[in-house]
XYZ file of C-alpha atoms in Angstrom:
148
model
C -0.013 -0.449 -0.030
C 2.540 2.627 0.546
C 4.098 2.133 -2.632
C 0.961 2.559 -4.392
C -0.063 5.453 -2.333
C 3.279 7.535 -3.183
C 3.083 6.686 -6.653
C -0.681 7.992 -7.012
C 0.882 10.905 -4.988
C 3.109 11.411 -7.607
C 1.051 11.062 -9.966
C -0.619 13.582 -9.345
C 1.654 16.198 -8.585
C 3.210 15.269 -11.923
C -0.132 16.211 -13.795
C -0.816 18.926 -12.141
C 2.958 20.862 -12.695
C 3.502 19.251 -16.184
C -0.299 20.844 -16.979
C 0.711 24.081 -15.408
C 3.782 23.828 -17.195
C 2.168 23.384 -20.748
C -0.132 26.027 -20.275
C 1.973 28.204 -18.713
C 4.782 27.464 -21.834
C 3.083 26.204 -24.593
C -0.770 26.300 -25.117
C -1.333 30.398 -23.563
C 1.869 31.269 -26.112
C 0.341 29.440 -29.427
C -2.709 30.967 -28.851
C -2.260 34.526 -28.437
C 0.462 34.137 -31.370
C -2.178 32.977 -33.523
C -5.701 33.707 -32.312
C -7.625 36.566 -32.262
C -9.658 37.111 -28.511
C -12.736 36.033 -29.756
C -11.018 32.613 -31.066
C -8.482 32.975 -28.585
C -10.320 33.078 -25.081
C -13.050 30.412 -26.048
C -10.041 27.962 -26.198
C -8.035 28.678 -23.334
C -11.500 28.559 -21.233
C -12.600 25.632 -22.787
C -8.690 23.789 -22.356
C -8.597 24.998 -19.128
C -12.432 23.294 -17.964
C -10.871 20.320 -19.188
C -7.643 20.358 -17.339
C -9.329 22.165 -13.972
C -11.127 18.793 -13.522
C -7.562 17.112 -13.962
C -6.264 19.670 -11.417
C -9.551 18.755 -8.717
C -8.569 15.414 -9.223
C -4.915 15.803 -8.296
C -6.091 17.769 -5.607
C -8.225 15.115 -3.928
C -5.336 12.134 -4.773
C -2.452 14.812 -3.514
C -4.498 15.592 -0.310
C -5.564 12.558 0.880
C -2.288 10.131 -0.019
C -0.425 12.992 1.669
C -2.626 12.602 4.980
C -1.900 8.928 4.520
C 1.355 8.684 4.451
C 1.931 11.234 7.208
C -0.478 9.162 9.646
C 1.778 6.387 10.549
C 4.657 9.093 10.897
C 2.772 11.084 12.924
C 3.642 15.102 12.215
C 6.171 15.032 14.992
C 7.885 11.999 13.172
C 7.881 13.205 9.797
C 10.911 15.042 8.301
C 11.152 18.630 8.010
C 10.799 18.166 4.101
C 7.101 17.035 4.453
C 6.081 19.933 6.911
C 7.245 22.576 4.111
C 5.866 19.967 1.309
C 2.153 19.838 3.411
C 2.130 23.665 3.676
C 3.307 24.917 0.228
C 0.382 22.288 -0.824
C -2.426 24.032 1.718
C -0.760 27.351 -0.532
C -1.576 25.801 -3.797
C -5.167 24.096 -3.263
C -6.137 27.162 -1.738
C -4.497 29.790 -5.118
C -6.281 26.795 -6.912
C -9.614 27.418 -5.519
C -9.762 31.292 -5.785
C -8.171 30.763 -9.339
C -11.412 28.713 -10.461
C -14.056 30.229 -8.328
C -13.363 33.696 -8.960
C -11.020 34.603 -12.342
C -11.913 31.353 -13.888
C -15.639 31.370 -13.112
C -14.828 35.312 -14.698
C -13.513 34.398 -17.608
C -16.164 32.298 -18.782
C -18.748 34.745 -17.707
C -17.301 37.053 -20.252
C -16.605 34.449 -23.186
C -20.308 33.547 -22.697
C -20.773 37.187 -23.073
C -18.050 37.532 -25.786
C -16.508 40.505 -23.468
C -13.365 40.058 -24.784
C -11.779 42.782 -22.977
C -12.449 41.696 -19.587
C -11.444 37.764 -20.946
C -7.974 39.038 -21.325
C -8.088 40.848 -18.049
C -9.208 37.230 -16.598
C -6.382 35.808 -18.795
C -3.242 37.711 -16.923
C -5.108 37.296 -13.961
C -5.561 33.388 -14.331
C -1.677 33.118 -15.695
C -0.136 34.966 -12.826
C -2.309 32.574 -10.436
C -0.575 29.790 -12.254
C 2.568 31.170 -12.226
C 3.258 31.240 -8.957
C 1.626 27.613 -8.059
C 3.638 26.510 -11.029
C 7.099 27.925 -8.647
C 5.137 26.625 -4.691
C 5.139 23.629 -6.857
C 8.772 23.637 -7.883
C 9.982 25.045 -4.148
C 7.795 21.691 -3.020
C 10.410 19.392 -4.752
C 13.326 21.314 -3.872
C 12.092 21.381 0.382
C 10.957 18.044 -0.302
C 14.864 16.924 -1.555
C 16.471 18.455 0.366
C 17.761 20.789 -1.776
C 16.994 24.186 -0.436
């Protein structure tokens, strides 16, 4: 069971971090370079909608498996890197919940009403939050491995 728990935890982290990397480093730039707002914003909103379903699953898996790995050791027995990863993970989940509930909801509304300037503003807010989570994800890896 511990091996499966670690594998699920790692798979969820890779999916979330890799997806953020793809959105930040490839999709957003390609869409901006090739599409006007009336085509770009619906594409980005639809892609994020699908990706965010995956992220919600990843959040549940990461929290469940993380707590399952903590349970037999306890907070006092866990290495400092685990504590850092837990704290960073809670911040990441909170940022994602905010991103999904506020700017992403506003982006979907802007796309539905074809308010391209408002949609563009929400894409910028979403990108900033994704960058923050992307950096936090890498910091969690560094903290876990004791590279900090």
